[in-house]
Short mmCIF file of C-alpha atoms and ligand atoms in Angstrom, two decimals:
data_model
loop_
_atom_site.label_atom_id
_atom_site.label_comp_id
_atom_site.label_asym_id
_atom_site.label_seq_id
_atom_site.Cartn_x
_atom_site.Cartn_y
_atom_site.Cartn_z
CA MET A 692 -6.71 29.66 31.99
CA LYS A 693 -4.15 32.32 32.87
CA ALA A 694 -0.93 32.57 30.91
CA LEU A 695 1.36 31.44 33.76
CA GLU A 696 -1.08 29.05 35.45
CA GLY A 697 0.75 26.06 36.90
CA VAL A 698 4.01 27.97 37.42
CA LYS A 699 5.05 28.07 41.08
CA ILE A 700 7.22 30.96 42.25
CA LEU A 701 9.22 30.80 45.47
CA ASP A 702 9.19 34.51 46.26
CA PHE A 703 12.03 35.47 48.54
CA THR A 704 11.82 39.15 47.60
CA HIS A 705 11.40 42.20 49.79
CA VAL A 706 11.07 46.00 49.63
CA GLN A 707 10.25 47.14 46.07
CA SER A 708 12.39 45.83 43.22
CA GLY A 709 11.78 42.09 43.66
CA PRO A 710 8.13 42.34 44.76
CA THR A 711 7.17 44.32 41.61
CA CYS A 712 8.57 41.45 39.54
CA THR A 713 6.73 38.66 41.37
CA GLN A 714 3.51 40.71 41.48
CA LEU A 715 3.53 40.84 37.67
CA LEU A 716 4.04 37.07 37.49
CA ALA A 717 1.17 36.58 39.96
CA TRP A 718 -1.08 38.76 37.80
CA PHE A 719 -0.29 36.55 34.83
CA GLY A 720 -1.46 33.52 36.84
CA ALA A 721 1.63 32.16 38.60
CA ASP A 722 1.20 30.84 42.15
CA VAL A 723 3.52 33.16 44.10
CA LEU A 724 4.53 31.95 47.57
CA LYS A 725 6.04 34.84 49.48
CA VAL A 726 8.48 33.66 52.16
CA GLU A 727 8.74 36.05 55.09
CA ARG A 728 10.65 36.10 58.35
CA PRO A 729 8.37 34.90 61.20
CA GLY A 730 6.81 37.75 63.15
CA VAL A 731 8.59 40.38 61.06
CA GLY A 732 7.81 39.92 57.39
CA ASP A 733 8.77 42.21 54.56
CA ALA A 734 10.04 45.44 56.14
CA THR A 735 7.69 47.50 53.97
CA ARG A 736 4.67 46.12 55.86
CA LYS A 737 5.53 48.59 58.60
CA GLN A 738 7.02 51.43 56.54
CA LEU A 739 5.13 54.69 55.89
CA VAL A 740 2.16 53.39 57.87
CA ASP A 741 -1.01 55.42 57.32
CA VAL A 742 -3.54 53.15 59.09
CA PRO A 743 -2.18 52.13 62.52
CA GLY A 744 -1.92 48.36 62.91
CA ALA A 745 -2.55 47.65 59.21
CA ASP A 746 -0.11 46.74 56.45
CA SER A 747 1.13 49.90 54.74
CA LEU A 748 0.21 50.96 51.22
CA TYR A 749 3.89 50.48 50.38
CA PHE A 750 3.46 46.76 51.05
CA THR A 751 -0.10 46.22 49.85
CA MET A 752 0.50 47.94 46.48
CA LEU A 753 3.50 45.73 45.68
CA ASN A 754 2.29 42.32 46.82
CA HIS A 755 -1.11 41.62 45.29
CA ASN A 756 -2.22 38.09 44.33
CA LYS A 757 0.48 36.38 46.45
CA ARG A 758 0.31 33.85 49.30
CA SER A 759 2.42 34.46 52.42
CA ILE A 760 4.30 31.81 54.38
CA GLU A 761 6.30 32.66 57.50
CA LEU A 762 9.57 30.74 57.52
CA ASN A 763 12.87 31.13 59.32
CA SER A 764 15.25 29.98 56.63
CA LYS A 765 18.17 30.02 59.05
CA ASN A 766 17.07 27.29 61.45
CA GLU A 767 17.36 23.58 60.66
CA VAL A 768 13.67 22.77 60.22
CA GLY A 769 13.25 26.01 58.29
CA LYS A 770 16.01 24.92 55.91
CA GLU A 771 14.24 21.60 55.47
CA VAL A 772 11.00 23.39 54.55
CA LEU A 773 12.88 25.72 52.19
CA THR A 774 14.47 22.69 50.52
CA ARG A 775 10.99 21.23 49.99
CA LEU A 776 9.84 24.55 48.52
CA ILE A 777 12.79 24.53 46.10
CA GLU A 778 11.85 21.01 45.06
CA GLU A 779 8.25 22.01 44.35
CA CYS A 780 8.72 25.41 42.68
CA ASP A 781 9.75 26.39 39.15
CA VAL A 782 11.31 29.75 39.89
CA MET A 783 13.00 31.25 42.94
CA VAL A 784 13.19 35.05 43.01
CA GLU A 785 15.31 36.99 45.50
CA ASN A 786 16.72 40.45 46.03
CA PHE A 787 18.73 40.00 49.19
CA ALA A 788 21.98 41.80 49.78
CA PRO A 789 24.88 40.18 47.88
CA GLY A 790 25.90 36.85 49.45
CA ALA A 791 22.85 36.49 51.75
CA LEU A 792 21.52 33.40 49.97
CA ASP A 793 24.96 31.73 50.13
CA ARG A 794 25.19 32.56 53.84
CA MET A 795 21.81 30.87 54.32
CA GLY A 796 23.33 27.73 52.77
CA PHE A 797 21.47 27.97 49.46
CA SER A 798 24.11 28.71 46.83
CA TRP A 799 23.23 28.37 43.13
CA GLU A 800 25.11 25.05 43.10
CA ARG A 801 23.07 23.75 46.07
CA ILE A 802 19.79 24.92 44.51
CA GLN A 803 20.64 23.09 41.27
CA GLU A 804 21.37 19.93 43.27
CA ILE A 805 17.94 20.15 44.87
CA ASN A 806 16.10 20.99 41.64
CA PRO A 807 17.99 21.04 38.32
CA LYS A 808 14.98 22.64 36.59
CA MET A 809 14.94 25.58 39.00
CA ILE A 810 15.29 29.09 37.60
CA LEU A 811 17.01 31.34 40.15
CA ALA A 812 16.29 35.01 39.50
CA SER A 813 18.16 37.70 41.44
CA ILE A 814 18.26 41.47 41.62
CA LYS A 815 21.42 43.10 42.93
CA GLY A 816 22.48 46.74 42.92
CA PHE A 817 25.52 46.22 40.70
CA GLY A 818 26.78 43.48 38.43
CA PRO A 819 30.17 41.77 38.93
CA GLY A 820 32.98 44.26 39.55
CA LYS A 821 34.16 46.78 42.08
CA TYR A 822 30.72 47.53 43.58
CA GLN A 823 29.30 43.99 43.52
CA ASP A 824 29.06 43.73 47.32
CA CYS A 825 27.11 46.98 47.84
CA LYS A 826 23.58 47.17 49.17
CA VAL A 827 21.66 49.44 46.83
CA TYR A 828 18.45 51.46 46.95
CA GLU A 829 16.43 53.23 44.24
CA ASN A 830 18.18 56.58 44.14
CA VAL A 831 21.65 55.04 44.30
CA ALA A 832 20.77 53.11 41.14
CA GLN A 833 19.38 56.21 39.43
CA CYS A 834 22.66 57.99 40.15
CA ALA A 835 24.93 55.09 39.16
CA GLY A 836 22.92 54.28 36.02
CA GLY A 837 23.36 57.70 34.37
CA SER A 838 19.84 58.94 34.95
CA ALA A 839 20.57 61.58 37.62
CA SER A 840 23.47 63.20 35.78
CA THR A 841 21.28 63.71 32.73
CA THR A 842 18.12 64.82 34.55
CA GLY A 843 17.45 68.37 35.74
CA PHE A 844 18.32 71.80 34.44
CA LEU A 845 21.70 72.83 33.11
CA ASP A 846 22.24 75.36 35.91
CA GLY A 847 21.02 73.05 38.71
CA PRO A 848 22.22 69.90 40.48
CA PRO A 849 21.57 66.36 39.20
CA LEU A 850 18.00 65.18 39.88
CA VAL A 851 16.38 61.84 40.65
CA THR A 852 13.00 61.13 39.06
CA GLY A 853 9.73 60.23 40.77
CA ALA A 854 9.38 57.16 38.55
CA GLN A 855 11.04 54.26 40.35
CA ILE A 856 13.17 53.18 37.44
CA GLY A 857 15.79 51.57 39.70
CA ASP A 858 13.41 49.38 41.69
CA SER A 859 10.26 48.82 39.63
CA GLY A 860 12.24 49.22 36.40
CA THR A 861 14.63 46.44 37.38
CA GLY A 862 11.70 44.31 38.57
CA LEU A 863 10.30 44.56 35.05
CA HIS A 864 13.62 43.57 33.53
CA LEU A 865 13.83 40.56 35.84
CA ALA A 866 10.27 39.46 35.00
CA LEU A 867 11.21 39.38 31.32
CA GLY A 868 14.33 37.36 32.16
CA ILE A 869 12.22 34.87 34.11
CA VAL A 870 9.63 34.23 31.40
CA THR A 871 12.45 33.97 28.85
CA ALA A 872 14.18 31.36 31.01
CA LEU A 873 10.88 29.49 31.43
CA PHE A 874 10.49 29.47 27.63
CA HIS A 875 14.08 28.26 27.26
CA ARG A 876 13.47 25.52 29.81
CA GLU A 877 10.66 24.16 27.65
CA LYS A 878 13.30 23.35 25.02
CA SER A 879 16.40 22.63 27.12
CA GLY A 880 14.76 20.95 30.09
CA ARG A 881 17.15 22.87 32.36
CA GLY A 882 16.87 25.79 34.71
CA GLN A 883 19.29 28.71 34.71
CA LYS A 884 20.35 31.74 36.69
CA VAL A 885 18.82 35.10 35.75
CA THR A 886 20.32 38.27 37.17
CA ALA A 887 19.36 41.90 36.75
CA ALA A 888 21.52 44.62 38.27
CA MET A 889 19.78 47.88 39.13
CA GLN A 890 22.59 49.96 37.62
CA ASP A 891 22.20 48.04 34.35
CA GLY A 892 18.42 48.41 34.37
CA VAL A 893 18.62 52.17 34.84
CA LEU A 894 21.31 52.47 32.16
CA ASN A 895 19.13 50.49 29.76
CA LEU A 896 16.33 53.00 30.32
CA THR A 897 18.75 55.91 29.91
CA ARG A 898 20.38 54.63 26.73
CA VAL A 899 19.48 57.69 24.63
CA LYS A 900 21.80 59.72 26.84
CA LEU A 901 24.68 57.35 26.05
CA ARG A 902 23.73 57.85 22.40
CA ASP A 903 24.19 61.59 22.97
CA GLN A 904 27.50 61.05 24.78
CA GLN A 905 28.94 59.52 21.64
CA ARG A 906 27.37 62.12 19.35
CA LEU A 907 28.89 64.81 21.57
CA GLU A 908 32.36 63.54 20.72
CA LYS A 909 31.61 64.48 17.08
CA GLY A 910 30.25 67.96 17.82
CA PRO A 911 27.65 69.93 19.79
CA LEU A 912 24.19 68.45 20.29
CA GLU A 913 22.26 70.80 18.06
CA GLU A 914 18.79 69.80 19.21
CA TYR A 915 19.58 70.66 22.87
CA SER A 916 18.27 74.09 23.93
CA GLN A 917 21.71 75.07 25.18
CA PHE A 918 23.02 74.90 21.59
CA GLY A 919 20.52 77.52 20.43
CA GLU A 920 21.35 79.61 23.48
CA GLY A 921 25.05 79.58 22.57
CA ILE A 922 26.12 77.81 25.78
CA PRO A 923 29.19 75.64 25.13
CA PHE A 924 29.04 71.89 25.83
CA GLY A 925 31.34 70.12 28.28
CA GLU A 926 32.71 66.62 27.98
CA ALA A 927 29.64 64.70 29.17
CA THR A 928 25.98 64.58 28.12
CA PRO A 929 24.49 67.59 29.91
CA ARG A 930 21.20 67.96 31.72
CA ALA A 931 18.63 69.13 29.21
CA GLY A 932 15.74 70.39 31.37
CA ASN A 933 12.51 69.45 29.65
CA ASP A 934 13.93 69.16 26.14
CA SER A 935 12.49 66.11 24.44
CA GLY A 936 14.93 63.25 23.99
CA GLY A 937 14.06 62.47 20.38
CA GLY A 938 15.45 65.55 18.67
CA GLN A 939 12.17 67.45 18.15
CA PRO A 940 12.15 70.64 20.24
CA GLY A 941 9.78 70.33 23.19
CA ARG A 942 9.16 72.21 26.44
CA ILE A 943 6.81 72.29 29.42
CA LEU A 944 4.68 75.42 29.15
CA LYS A 945 2.33 77.24 31.51
CA CYS A 946 -1.41 76.94 30.98
CA LYS A 947 -4.38 78.88 32.30
CA GLY A 948 -4.40 78.81 36.11
CA TRP A 949 -0.67 78.17 36.56
CA GLU A 950 -0.44 80.92 39.19
CA ASP A 951 -2.41 78.79 41.68
CA ASP A 952 -2.17 75.25 40.34
CA PRO A 953 1.36 73.72 40.38
CA ASN A 954 0.31 71.29 37.64
CA ALA A 955 -1.39 73.69 35.20
CA TYR A 956 1.20 72.96 32.53
CA THR A 957 1.37 71.13 29.23
CA TYR A 958 4.16 69.46 27.33
CA PHE A 959 4.37 70.91 23.83
CA ILE A 960 6.46 69.56 20.94
CA THR A 961 7.07 71.65 17.83
CA GLN A 962 7.22 68.55 15.66
CA ALA A 963 8.70 69.53 12.28
CA ALA A 964 5.98 67.69 10.35
CA VAL A 965 3.24 69.85 11.91
CA TRP A 966 5.11 73.17 12.15
CA GLU A 967 2.61 74.92 9.86
CA LYS A 968 -0.30 73.83 12.05
CA VAL A 969 1.55 75.06 15.15
CA CYS A 970 2.00 78.47 13.48
CA ASP A 971 -1.71 78.67 12.64
CA VAL A 972 -2.85 77.60 16.11
CA ILE A 973 -0.75 80.18 17.94
CA GLY A 974 -1.58 82.94 15.47
CA GLU A 975 1.80 83.35 13.75
CA PRO A 976 0.97 82.14 10.21
CA GLU A 977 3.83 84.17 8.69
CA TRP A 978 6.37 81.92 10.53
CA LYS A 979 5.41 79.17 8.09
CA THR A 980 7.39 80.82 5.30
CA LYS A 981 9.53 83.43 7.08
CA ASP A 982 13.29 83.13 6.73
CA GLY A 983 14.86 81.72 9.90
CA TYR A 984 11.56 80.15 10.98
CA ALA A 985 10.42 77.91 8.13
CA LYS A 986 13.19 75.30 8.42
CA PRO A 987 13.75 73.24 11.63
CA LYS A 988 17.52 73.86 11.67
CA ASP A 989 17.07 77.62 11.29
CA ARG A 990 14.73 77.67 14.29
CA LEU A 991 17.25 76.19 16.75
CA ASP A 992 18.64 79.56 17.88
CA LYS A 993 15.12 80.98 18.27
CA LEU A 994 13.56 78.26 20.46
CA ASN A 995 13.28 80.54 23.50
CA GLU A 996 11.39 83.15 21.43
CA ILE A 997 9.24 80.51 19.74
CA PHE A 998 8.28 78.70 22.95
CA ALA A 999 7.63 82.03 24.70
CA ARG A 1000 5.13 82.83 21.94
CA ILE A 1001 3.54 79.36 22.17
CA GLU A 1002 3.30 79.80 25.94
CA GLU A 1003 1.48 83.12 25.47
CA TRP A 1004 -1.13 81.02 23.67
CA THR A 1005 -1.17 78.03 26.08
CA MET A 1006 -1.62 80.43 29.02
CA THR A 1007 -5.00 81.38 27.54
CA LYS A 1008 -6.16 77.73 27.66
CA THR A 1009 -6.40 75.01 30.29
CA LYS A 1010 -4.06 72.04 29.78
CA PHE A 1011 -7.08 70.00 28.69
CA GLU A 1012 -8.19 72.64 26.16
CA VAL A 1013 -4.66 72.62 24.71
CA MET A 1014 -4.98 68.84 24.34
CA ASP A 1015 -8.44 69.12 22.73
CA ILE A 1016 -7.25 71.69 20.19
CA CYS A 1017 -3.85 70.19 19.32
CA ASN A 1018 -4.64 66.49 19.34
CA PRO A 1019 -6.85 66.52 16.21
CA LEU A 1020 -4.08 68.44 14.44
CA ASP A 1021 -1.44 65.83 15.36
CA ILE A 1022 0.51 68.43 17.35
CA PRO A 1023 2.03 66.36 20.19
CA VAL A 1024 1.03 67.80 23.56
CA GLY A 1025 0.45 66.25 26.97
CA PRO A 1026 -1.24 67.67 30.05
CA ILE A 1027 0.85 67.47 33.23
CA LEU A 1028 -1.49 65.30 35.32
CA SER A 1029 -1.30 65.42 39.10
CA MET A 1030 -1.59 62.18 41.10
CA LYS A 1031 -4.95 63.50 42.34
CA GLU A 1032 -6.21 63.86 38.77
CA ILE A 1033 -4.92 60.39 37.88
CA ALA A 1034 -6.54 58.82 40.96
CA GLU A 1035 -9.87 60.36 39.90
CA ASP A 1036 -9.68 59.31 36.24
CA GLU A 1037 -12.64 56.99 35.58
CA GLY A 1038 -11.14 55.88 32.26
CA LEU A 1039 -8.18 54.30 34.06
CA TYR A 1040 -10.51 52.31 36.31
CA ALA A 1041 -12.46 51.13 33.26
CA THR A 1042 -9.31 49.56 31.79
CA GLY A 1043 -8.12 48.04 35.08
CA THR A 1044 -5.03 50.25 35.15
CA LEU A 1045 -6.37 51.64 38.42
CA VAL A 1046 -8.24 49.36 40.81
CA LYS A 1047 -10.01 49.70 44.15
CA VAL A 1048 -9.00 46.83 46.42
CA PRO A 1049 -10.82 45.81 49.62
CA HIS A 1050 -8.56 44.94 52.58
CA PRO A 1051 -9.64 43.48 55.94
CA GLU A 1052 -7.31 45.68 58.03
CA ARG A 1053 -7.20 48.95 56.15
CA GLY A 1054 -10.46 49.06 54.16
CA GLU A 1055 -10.56 49.93 50.49
CA TYR A 1056 -7.51 51.46 48.83
CA ILE A 1057 -6.53 52.45 45.30
CA SER A 1058 -3.78 50.58 43.52
CA VAL A 1059 -2.21 50.43 40.09
CA GLY A 1060 -3.42 47.30 38.34
CA CYS A 1061 -1.51 45.35 35.74
CA PRO A 1062 -0.20 47.78 33.10
CA ILE A 1063 0.27 44.98 30.56
CA LYS A 1064 -2.94 43.62 29.04
CA LEU A 1065 -3.17 40.12 27.55
CA SER A 1066 -6.34 39.44 25.55
CA ASP A 1067 -6.41 35.79 26.65
CA SER A 1068 -5.23 36.09 30.25
CA SER A 1069 -7.25 38.61 32.24
CA VAL A 1070 -6.04 40.00 35.56
CA GLU A 1071 -8.14 40.13 38.72
CA VAL A 1072 -6.25 42.11 41.34
CA GLU A 1073 -6.51 40.46 44.77
CA ARG A 1074 -5.38 42.03 48.03
CA SER A 1075 -1.94 41.35 49.42
CA PRO A 1076 -1.68 38.54 52.00
CA LEU A 1077 -1.48 39.17 55.73
CA LEU A 1078 1.78 38.01 57.27
CA GLY A 1079 1.78 34.20 57.36
CA GLU A 1080 -1.85 34.03 56.19
CA HIS A 1081 -1.16 30.94 54.08
CA THR A 1082 1.53 29.21 56.14
CA THR A 1083 -0.56 26.14 57.03
CA GLU A 1084 -2.18 25.99 53.60
CA ILE A 1085 1.21 26.00 51.84
CA LEU A 1086 2.75 23.46 54.25
CA GLN A 1087 -0.17 21.12 53.73
CA GLN A 1088 -1.29 21.63 50.12
CA VAL A 1089 1.96 22.50 48.38
CA LEU A 1090 4.49 20.58 50.49
CA GLY A 1091 2.32 17.72 51.76
CA TYR A 1092 3.16 18.15 55.48
CA ASP A 1093 0.48 16.47 57.55
CA GLY A 1094 -0.14 14.90 60.92
CA GLU A 1095 2.97 14.47 63.09
CA ASN A 1096 5.21 15.88 60.42
CA LEU A 1097 3.23 19.10 60.32
CA ALA A 1098 3.15 19.30 64.11
CA ARG A 1099 6.96 18.82 64.19
CA VAL A 1100 7.52 21.73 61.79
CA VAL A 1101 5.12 23.99 63.67
CA GLU A 1102 6.54 23.12 67.10
CA SER A 1103 10.10 23.86 65.90
CA GLY A 1104 9.18 27.56 65.61
CA ALA A 1105 10.48 27.63 62.02
CA VAL A 1106 7.16 28.83 60.63
CA GLY A 1107 6.08 31.34 63.24
CA ASP A 1108 3.13 31.28 65.54
CA VAL A 1109 0.93 28.83 63.61
CA LYS A 1110 -2.05 27.05 65.10
CA VAL A 1111 -2.81 23.68 63.53
CA ALA A 1112 -6.26 22.24 64.15
CA ALA A 1113 -6.21 18.76 65.75
CA GLU A 1114 -7.06 16.06 63.24
N1 CAO B 2119 14.58 33.91 57.57
C1 CAO B 2119 15.79 34.15 58.12
N2 CAO B 2119 16.59 35.16 57.70
C2 CAO B 2119 16.14 35.92 56.71
C3 CAO B 2119 14.90 35.71 56.07
C4 CAO B 2119 14.10 34.63 56.56
N3 CAO B 2119 12.90 34.37 56.05
N4 CAO B 2119 14.73 36.65 55.12
C5 CAO B 2119 15.83 37.42 55.13
N5 CAO B 2119 16.69 36.98 56.08
C6 CAO B 2119 17.99 37.53 56.40
C7 CAO B 2119 18.97 37.47 55.25
O1 CAO B 2119 19.47 36.18 55.07
C8 CAO B 2119 20.02 38.46 55.73
O2 CAO B 2119 20.89 37.83 56.65
P1 CAO B 2119 22.51 37.98 56.61
O3 CAO B 2119 22.77 39.45 56.66
O4 CAO B 2119 22.94 37.26 57.85
O5 CAO B 2119 22.97 37.35 55.36
C9 CAO B 2119 19.20 39.47 56.53
O6 CAO B 2119 17.88 38.89 56.68
C10 CAO B 2119 19.04 40.82 55.88
O7 CAO B 2119 18.83 40.73 54.48
P2 CAO B 2119 19.32 41.90 53.54
O8 CAO B 2119 20.77 42.17 53.82
O9 CAO B 2119 18.94 41.58 52.15
O10 CAO B 2119 18.40 43.11 54.05
P3 CAO B 2119 18.82 44.61 54.39
O11 CAO B 2119 17.58 45.22 54.94
O12 CAO B 2119 20.03 44.70 55.22
O13 CAO B 2119 19.16 45.25 52.97
C11 CAO B 2119 18.65 45.86 50.68
C12 CAO B 2119 18.11 45.64 52.11
C13 CAO B 2119 17.43 46.11 49.80
C14 CAO B 2119 19.57 47.07 50.65
C15 CAO B 2119 19.42 44.60 50.22
O14 CAO B 2119 18.60 43.49 50.36
C16 CAO B 2119 19.91 44.71 48.78
O15 CAO B 2119 20.90 45.38 48.48
N6 CAO B 2119 19.23 44.02 47.87
C17 CAO B 2119 19.61 43.97 46.47
C18 CAO B 2119 19.30 45.24 45.76
C19 CAO B 2119 17.84 45.61 45.85
O16 CAO B 2119 16.95 44.85 45.53
N7 CAO B 2119 17.62 46.86 46.23
C20 CAO B 2119 16.29 47.45 46.10
C21 CAO B 2119 15.57 47.47 47.34
S1 CAO B 2119 14.14 48.44 47.13
O17 CAO B 2119 14.67 50.00 47.30
#
């Protein structure tokens, strides 16, 4: 039995943030019913198309293990079907623009009337306040959540990261809110509203930079490279390049082959506890005891010289050789892996972190499996549904529409172009 077996999710999500949340719940065993506009569906189905006529990777990689029902929630019969879905489901998840659900006629008050045990989970760009009505996308959240202003190099502009911390990050936050509310419902017997704002999610993931903002008010941030370089601090947490966030000096350094390979680099941390081993490995054993080098604080104004010397050594090794040499010595290093290298890593397939998924329209594709492993609730990644693939099945099996009633719903056009076999 899967951990969330028996939990029904009314999945009204689209694009990335909401779908990542409901995909996780589906992987843990919930029955996720994805509601999509008839004939159109989630906009990502047709975004960044690589196989003409087939659902895009953008869609397929975010919507595994779900069932799809086409439903126009703005016409009368559609509203009736949606009401039945709210009655039958435990959780409703949505990431529409602010106010869209109210405009559809399904306010939180109305949803509670229909099903007092319902948990309504929503992602919005901002929480209550001056920006609450804004539509928000990934990079807007990264900028508003403090990530962009603290990412990049001191002499360059703010940078957004490749990791989708605004969308997928907020989806993760919402998933935790949902299972917490389900746990609470076991005791209280009531549903509740769960909201996660993308700005808040990004800020939560960037909290060490708010830590530094407050430390900055008491004096310069001594572990930042700019301190050792004698560059004065401004009023706000600065961009710190590739400095490590935990206070131990770290940099990205070139490795053998860097001239031709844009990813022939390693991360290298001169962790204080293993400084002596670092000195031995790079061939500077005298730095272990030398004045100005032996103590972490004394090294801060020499980090450029020290890392230049370490880089002289890393440039004689591949990033994997650096890992093989340093790892047994507890010197923290990490190869910069390209997406190509990751996609070819057999070890990640063995753990289910990467999966190959067959698809009737596009053939086999690679996806990221469930990154969270439960020993008693295994995950089998199933392909994403075609648009409306389960419309009849959901109307009949989940909602109990049959015979004339089913024909009435289908003929109304509320559920798209569905063919119902004569009884
Ligand atoms: N039947 C009928 N109408 C439907 C429907 C259905 N099954 N599904 C959606 N609609 C309607 C909505 O009700 C809405 O109508 P109104 O504008 O009349 O209220 C309309 O479709 C458009 O929905 P939307 O405003 O949510 O979509 P958008 O493409 O204009 O905006 C987005 C997209 C993501 C910016 C917006 O949804 C948003 O801000 N969401 C919250 C934040 C978020 O999740 N952002 C991350 C997105 S991933 O980068």
